[in-house]
Amino acid sequence: MRPSTPEELRSLVLDYLTHSGYIRSAQTFLSDSSVRHIDLDGNEVLDSKRELGEYSELSETTVKQVHLRNQIRHEILCGRVNEAVNIINECFPLLLSMEEGMNQENETMQSSSKTEYLSPTSVNPAHLLLNVRIQAFVEACRTVPLEYPPKNEREKSTPSSEGKHTEDPEIIDQQTALLKSAQKLYALANMLPSKKENERYMKELKNVVGLIAYRVPETSPVAEYLSQEHRDALAEQVDRAILCRLGLPVIPRLELLMRENCTIWDFLHELKTPLKAGAHLFPAEYIRPTASKGEDSPTCPPLSIPNFLDS
């Protein structure tokens, strides 16, 4: 296998940066990694297109798409789900379409525990819509603000309902609004064409709606729904769905190559494949010794990701 060319390595890095939403870093890397030549007058000439091939520049469309993805992700991570929905409906109107979701083939949903995020890898619009609405309901139940990025322990807020009674008109109105939202969630779940999916979401909603029963749900048995991890899971799912809608890969090429490398390495170790003479492995100083006559040839060692990355 031939070594990667500088152009291919640049392409991998740029693909990873744009996929991960680091658009400014991608633009800076694109500029700094371009090869500069000196013309006859002694002036510096940038020759990025010849050196970077398909990543000679980042189009306005690519930059705009990354900014939109980042904006939607940030709104979800901050708990502003309705704001994220408004952006999605404006820019990707079919992403949260229940009708579009029901027209698609039923997808296999992963089994979940009591509070595990349901259908985390699905890009079906029906599943996305339900998960987004569930998270919006969770945010409405919250009594302790969850800041993003998180504050330190001293700055954390106390429950907003502290000092209020259940007879307080404001609390009554809030509970009424939450009950109406819960009814809408059940109605959405009942629209799912698959009985299996319907049952799983009904089980999920039973746990989520249970947040209403607690004055401070952050201390309840179902408090995990209020964690930042649930926001993270939804943000990742929505981002994957946007990438699919744009016809882009949901996994960066660098990650795919790393997965492939790990799989091949594990097979070589499991099969005790003899190493070729002079094979360079991690750490970089290790070189396969020449086996003496009658000795078994050394085999591929187990993969160590830290050593591999340091080599």
CSV table of C-alpha atoms in Angstrom, one decimal:
chain,number,residue,atom,x,y,z
A,1,MET,CA,0.0,0.0,0.0
A,2,ARG,CA,1.4,3.4,-1.0
A,3,PRO,CA,1.8,6.1,1.5
A,4,SER,CA,-0.7,9.0,1.4
A,5,THR,CA,0.2,12.1,-0.5
A,6,PRO,CA,0.3,15.5,1.2
A,7,GLU,CA,-2.8,16.4,-0.9
A,8,GLU,CA,-4.7,13.4,0.4
A,9,LEU,CA,-3.7,14.1,4.0
A,10,ARG,CA,-4.9,17.8,3.7
A,11,SER,CA,-8.1,16.5,2.2
A,12,LEU,CA,-8.7,14.2,5.2
A,13,VAL,CA,-8.1,17.0,7.7
A,14,LEU,CA,-10.3,19.5,5.9
A,15,ASP,CA,-13.1,16.9,5.6
A,16,TYR,CA,-12.9,16.2,9.3
A,17,LEU,CA,-12.9,19.9,10.2
A,18,THR,CA,-15.9,20.8,8.0
A,19,HIS,CA,-17.8,17.7,9.1
A,20,SER,CA,-17.2,18.6,12.8
A,21,GLY,CA,-18.3,22.2,12.2
A,22,TYR,CA,-14.9,23.8,12.8
A,23,ILE,CA,-15.4,26.1,9.7
A,24,ARG,CA,-12.9,28.8,10.9
A,25,SER,CA,-10.2,26.2,11.6
A,26,ALA,CA,-10.9,24.7,8.2
A,27,GLN,CA,-10.5,28.0,6.4
A,28,THR,CA,-7.3,28.8,8.3
A,29,PHE,CA,-5.9,25.3,7.6
A,30,LEU,CA,-6.8,25.7,4.0
A,31,SER,CA,-4.9,28.9,3.7
A,32,ASP,CA,-1.9,27.9,5.8
A,33,SER,CA,-1.5,24.5,4.1
A,34,SER,CA,-1.4,25.9,0.6
A,35,VAL,CA,1.9,25.8,-1.3
A,36,ARG,CA,3.3,29.2,-2.1
A,37,HIS,CA,5.7,29.8,-5.0
A,38,ILE,CA,7.8,32.8,-6.0
A,39,ASP,CA,7.3,34.3,-9.4
A,40,LEU,CA,10.0,36.0,-11.5
A,41,ASP,CA,9.4,39.3,-9.8
A,42,GLY,CA,10.0,37.8,-6.4
A,43,ASN,CA,6.3,37.9,-5.4
A,44,GLU,CA,4.6,35.2,-3.5
A,45,VAL,CA,2.1,33.2,-5.5
A,46,LEU,CA,-0.5,30.9,-3.9
A,47,ASP,CA,-1.1,27.7,-5.8
A,48,SER,CA,-3.8,26.1,-3.6
A,49,LYS,CA,-6.0,24.6,-6.4
A,50,ARG,CA,-3.2,22.5,-7.8
A,51,GLU,CA,-2.1,21.3,-4.4
A,52,LEU,CA,-5.4,20.6,-2.7
A,53,GLY,CA,-7.5,19.3,-5.5
A,54,GLU,CA,-11.2,18.9,-4.5
A,55,TYR,CA,-10.5,21.1,-1.4
A,56,SER,CA,-8.9,24.0,-3.2
A,57,GLU,CA,-11.6,26.2,-1.7
A,58,LEU,CA,-14.6,26.1,0.6
A,59,SER,CA,-17.7,27.1,-1.3
A,60,GLU,CA,-20.1,29.6,0.1
A,61,THR,CA,-22.7,26.8,0.2
A,62,THR,CA,-20.5,24.6,2.3
A,63,VAL,CA,-19.7,27.5,4.7
A,64,LYS,CA,-23.4,28.4,5.0
A,65,GLN,CA,-24.4,24.8,5.6
A,66,VAL,CA,-21.8,24.4,8.4
A,67,HIS,CA,-22.9,27.6,10.0
A,68,LEU,CA,-26.6,26.4,10.0
A,69,ARG,CA,-25.6,23.1,11.4
A,70,ASN,CA,-23.6,24.8,14.2
A,71,GLN,CA,-26.5,27.2,15.0
A,72,ILE,CA,-29.0,24.4,15.2
A,73,ARG,CA,-26.7,22.2,17.3
A,74,HIS,CA,-26.0,25.2,19.7
A,75,GLU,CA,-29.7,25.9,20.2
A,76,ILE,CA,-30.4,22.3,21.1
A,77,LEU,CA,-27.3,22.1,23.5
A,78,CYS,CA,-28.5,25.2,25.2
A,79,GLY,CA,-32.0,23.8,25.6
A,80,ARG,CA,-33.7,26.2,23.2
A,81,VAL,CA,-35.4,23.4,21.3
A,82,ASN,CA,-38.2,25.5,19.9
A,83,GLU,CA,-35.7,28.0,18.4
A,84,ALA,CA,-33.9,25.1,16.8
A,85,VAL,CA,-37.1,23.8,15.4
A,86,ASN,CA,-37.9,27.2,13.8
A,87,ILE,CA,-34.5,27.2,12.0
A,88,ILE,CA,-35.0,23.6,10.9
A,89,ASN,CA,-38.5,24.3,9.5
A,90,GLU,CA,-37.2,27.3,7.6
A,91,CYS,CA,-34.1,25.7,6.1
A,92,PHE,CA,-34.9,22.0,6.1
A,93,PRO,CA,-38.7,21.8,6.0
A,94,LEU,CA,-38.9,18.0,5.4
A,95,LEU,CA,-36.5,17.1,8.3
A,96,LEU,CA,-39.3,17.0,10.9
A,97,SER,CA,-42.2,16.1,8.7
A,98,MET,CA,-44.4,13.3,10.2
A,99,GLU,CA,-45.9,12.6,6.8
A,100,GLU,CA,-42.5,12.3,5.2
A,101,GLY,CA,-41.5,9.9,8.0
A,102,MET,CA,-44.5,7.7,7.6
A,103,ASN,CA,-43.8,7.4,3.9
A,104,GLN,CA,-40.3,6.1,4.6
A,105,GLU,CA,-39.6,2.4,5.3
A,106,ASN,CA,-39.8,1.4,8.9
A,107,GLU,CA,-36.3,1.4,10.4
A,108,THR,CA,-35.0,-1.0,13.0
A,109,MET,CA,-34.9,0.7,16.4
A,110,GLN,CA,-32.4,-0.2,19.0
A,111,SER,CA,-33.7,-1.6,22.3
A,112,SER,CA,-33.5,0.9,25.1
A,113,SER,CA,-33.3,0.8,28.9
A,114,LYS,CA,-35.6,2.9,31.1
A,115,THR,CA,-34.0,6.3,30.4
A,116,GLU,CA,-31.8,5.6,27.4
A,117,TYR,CA,-32.2,7.9,24.5
A,118,LEU,CA,-34.7,6.2,22.1
A,119,SER,CA,-33.8,5.6,18.5
A,120,PRO,CA,-30.5,7.5,18.6
A,121,THR,CA,-29.3,6.7,15.1
A,122,SER,CA,-32.6,7.0,13.2
A,123,VAL,CA,-32.9,9.8,10.6
A,124,ASN,CA,-36.5,9.1,10.0
A,125,PRO,CA,-38.4,12.4,10.2
A,126,ALA,CA,-41.1,10.9,12.4
A,127,HIS,CA,-38.6,9.7,14.9
A,128,LEU,CA,-36.8,13.1,14.8
A,129,LEU,CA,-40.0,15.0,15.3
A,130,LEU,CA,-41.0,12.9,18.3
A,131,ASN,CA,-37.5,13.1,19.9
A,132,VAL,CA,-37.4,16.9,19.4
A,133,ARG,CA,-40.9,17.4,20.9
A,134,ILE,CA,-40.0,15.1,23.8
A,135,GLN,CA,-36.9,17.2,24.5
A,136,ALA,CA,-38.9,20.4,24.3
A,137,PHE,CA,-41.3,18.9,26.9
A,138,VAL,CA,-38.4,18.0,29.1
A,139,GLU,CA,-37.0,21.6,28.9
A,140,ALA,CA,-40.4,22.9,29.9
A,141,CYS,CA,-40.4,20.6,33.0
A,142,ARG,CA,-37.0,21.9,34.1
A,143,THR,CA,-36.8,23.8,37.4
A,144,VAL,CA,-33.0,24.0,37.7
A,145,PRO,CA,-31.5,25.8,34.7
A,146,LEU,CA,-28.9,23.8,32.9
A,147,GLU,CA,-26.3,26.2,31.5
A,148,TYR,CA,-24.3,25.4,28.4
A,149,PRO,CA,-21.4,25.6,28.6
A,150,PRO,CA,-21.7,24.4,32.2
A,151,LYS,CA,-20.9,26.7,35.1
A,152,ASN,CA,-18.8,25.7,38.0
A,153,GLU,CA,-20.4,24.3,41.2
A,154,ARG,CA,-20.5,27.6,43.0
A,155,GLU,CA,-22.5,29.3,40.2
A,156,LYS,CA,-25.1,26.6,39.7
A,157,SER,CA,-28.7,27.6,40.1
A,158,THR,CA,-31.3,26.5,42.6
A,159,PRO,CA,-34.7,25.2,41.7
A,160,SER,CA,-36.9,28.0,40.2
A,161,SER,CA,-40.0,26.6,41.9
A,162,GLU,CA,-38.6,27.0,45.4
A,163,GLY,CA,-40.9,28.9,47.7
A,164,LYS,CA,-44.0,28.4,45.4
A,165,HIS,CA,-47.0,26.3,46.3
A,166,THR,CA,-49.0,23.9,44.1
A,167,GLU,CA,-51.9,26.3,44.5
A,168,ASP,CA,-49.9,29.2,42.9
A,169,PRO,CA,-51.8,30.3,39.7
A,170,GLU,CA,-48.5,30.3,37.8
A,171,ILE,CA,-47.7,26.7,38.8
A,172,ILE,CA,-51.3,25.7,37.9
A,173,ASP,CA,-51.0,27.3,34.5
A,174,GLN,CA,-47.6,25.7,33.9
A,175,GLN,CA,-48.9,22.2,34.9
A,176,THR,CA,-51.9,22.6,32.6
A,177,ALA,CA,-49.7,23.6,29.7
A,178,LEU,CA,-47.5,20.6,30.3
A,179,LEU,CA,-50.5,18.2,30.4
A,180,LYS,CA,-51.6,19.6,27.0
A,181,SER,CA,-48.1,19.1,25.6
A,182,ALA,CA,-48.1,15.5,27.0
A,183,GLN,CA,-51.4,14.8,25.2
A,184,LYS,CA,-49.9,16.0,21.9
A,185,LEU,CA,-46.9,13.8,22.4
A,186,TYR,CA,-49.1,10.7,22.8
A,187,ALA,CA,-51.1,11.8,19.8
A,188,LEU,CA,-47.9,12.0,17.7
A,189,ALA,CA,-46.7,8.6,18.9
A,190,ASN,CA,-50.0,7.0,18.0
A,191,MET,CA,-49.4,8.2,14.4
A,192,LEU,CA,-46.4,5.9,14.0
A,193,PRO,CA,-47.3,3.2,11.5
A,194,SER,CA,-45.3,0.5,13.2
A,195,LYS,CA,-46.9,-1.1,16.3
A,196,LYS,CA,-43.4,-1.9,17.6
A,197,GLU,CA,-42.3,1.7,17.3
A,198,ASN,CA,-45.5,2.9,18.9
A,199,GLU,CA,-45.1,0.6,21.9
A,200,ARG,CA,-41.5,1.8,22.5
A,201,TYR,CA,-42.4,5.4,22.3
A,202,MET,CA,-45.3,4.9,24.6
A,203,LYS,CA,-43.0,3.4,27.1
A,204,GLU,CA,-40.6,6.3,26.6
A,205,LEU,CA,-43.4,8.8,27.1
A,206,LYS,CA,-44.6,7.1,30.3
A,207,ASN,CA,-41.2,7.9,31.8
A,208,VAL,CA,-40.9,11.4,30.4
A,209,VAL,CA,-44.4,12.5,31.4
A,210,GLY,CA,-43.6,11.3,34.9
A,211,LEU,CA,-41.4,14.4,35.3
A,212,ILE,CA,-44.7,16.4,35.9
A,213,ALA,CA,-45.3,14.5,39.1
A,214,TYR,CA,-42.3,16.0,40.9
A,215,ARG,CA,-41.9,19.5,42.2
A,216,VAL,CA,-38.2,19.3,41.5
A,217,PRO,CA,-37.8,16.7,38.8
A,218,GLU,CA,-34.0,17.1,38.9
A,219,THR,CA,-34.0,15.0,42.0
A,220,SER,CA,-36.6,12.5,40.8
A,221,PRO,CA,-35.9,8.9,39.6
A,222,VAL,CA,-36.3,10.1,36.0
A,223,ALA,CA,-33.9,13.0,36.3
A,224,GLU,CA,-31.6,11.5,33.7
A,225,TYR,CA,-33.9,13.0,31.0
A,226,LEU,CA,-32.9,16.4,32.2
A,227,SER,CA,-29.1,15.7,31.8
A,228,GLN,CA,-26.9,17.4,29.2
A,229,GLU,CA,-26.3,14.0,27.7
A,230,HIS,CA,-29.8,13.9,26.4
A,231,ARG,CA,-29.4,17.2,24.7
A,232,ASP,CA,-26.1,16.0,23.3
A,233,ALA,CA,-27.8,12.9,21.9
A,234,LEU,CA,-30.5,14.9,20.2
A,235,ALA,CA,-28.1,17.4,18.7
A,236,GLU,CA,-26.0,14.5,17.2
A,237,GLN,CA,-29.1,12.8,15.8
A,238,VAL,CA,-30.4,16.0,14.2
A,239,ASP,CA,-27.0,16.8,12.8
A,240,ARG,CA,-26.8,13.4,11.2
A,241,ALA,CA,-30.2,13.8,9.7
A,242,ILE,CA,-29.2,17.2,8.2
A,243,LEU,CA,-26.1,15.6,6.7
A,244,CYS,CA,-28.2,12.9,5.1
A,245,ARG,CA,-30.7,15.5,3.8
A,246,LEU,CA,-27.8,17.3,2.2
A,247,GLY,CA,-26.4,14.1,0.7
A,248,LEU,CA,-23.3,14.3,2.8
A,249,PRO,CA,-21.6,11.4,4.7
A,250,VAL,CA,-22.6,11.2,8.4
A,251,ILE,CA,-19.1,10.0,9.4
A,252,PRO,CA,-15.9,11.8,8.4
A,253,ARG,CA,-13.5,9.9,6.2
A,254,LEU,CA,-10.8,10.1,8.9
A,255,GLU,CA,-13.0,8.2,11.3
A,256,LEU,CA,-13.9,5.6,8.7
A,257,LEU,CA,-10.2,5.0,7.9
A,258,MET,CA,-9.5,4.6,11.7
A,259,ARG,CA,-12.3,2.1,12.0
A,260,GLU,CA,-11.0,0.2,9.1
A,261,ASN,CA,-7.4,0.2,10.4
A,262,CYS,CA,-8.6,-1.0,13.9
A,263,THR,CA,-10.7,-3.8,12.4
A,264,ILE,CA,-7.8,-5.1,10.1
A,265,TRP,CA,-5.3,-4.9,13.0
A,266,ASP,CA,-7.6,-6.9,15.3
A,267,PHE,CA,-8.0,-9.6,12.7
A,268,LEU,CA,-4.3,-9.8,12.1
A,269,HIS,CA,-3.7,-10.2,15.9
A,270,GLU,CA,-6.5,-12.7,16.3
A,271,LEU,CA,-5.3,-14.8,13.3
A,272,LYS,CA,-1.7,-14.5,14.6
A,273,THR,CA,-0.5,-13.3,11.3
A,274,PRO,CA,3.3,-13.3,10.9
A,275,LEU,CA,4.9,-9.9,10.4
A,276,LYS,CA,6.9,-9.1,7.3
A,277,ALA,CA,10.6,-8.5,7.7
A,278,GLY,CA,11.2,-4.8,8.7
A,279,ALA,CA,7.6,-4.1,9.5
A,280,HIS,CA,7.3,-0.8,11.4
A,281,LEU,CA,4.8,-1.0,14.3
A,282,PHE,CA,4.0,1.1,17.3
A,283,PRO,CA,6.0,2.4,19.0
A,284,ALA,CA,7.9,3.8,16.1
A,285,GLU,CA,11.1,2.3,17.4
A,286,TYR,CA,9.8,-1.2,17.1
A,287,ILE,CA,11.0,-3.1,14.0
A,288,ARG,CA,10.3,-6.8,13.5
A,289,PRO,CA,13.4,-8.7,14.5
A,290,THR,CA,14.7,-11.2,12.0
A,291,ALA,CA,13.7,-14.7,13.2
A,292,SER,CA,16.5,-17.2,13.7
A,293,LYS,CA,16.3,-20.5,11.9
A,294,GLY,CA,13.7,-22.7,13.6
A,295,GLU,CA,12.1,-19.9,15.5
A,296,ASP,CA,8.5,-18.8,15.0
A,297,SER,CA,8.0,-15.5,13.2
A,298,PRO,CA,6.7,-12.7,15.5
A,299,THR,CA,3.0,-12.0,15.0
A,300,CYS,CA,1.0,-8.8,15.0
A,301,PRO,CA,0.7,-7.4,18.6
A,302,PRO,CA,-2.7,-6.3,20.0
A,303,LEU,CA,-3.8,-2.8,19.0
A,304,SER,CA,-3.1,0.0,21.5
A,305,ILE,CA,-4.8,3.2,20.3
A,306,PRO,CA,-2.7,5.5,22.6
A,307,ASN,CA,0.6,3.9,21.3
A,308,PHE,CA,-0.7,4.0,17.7
A,309,LEU,CA,-1.5,7.7,17.9
A,310,ASP,CA,1.9,8.4,19.5
A,311,SER,CA,3.8,6.5,17.0
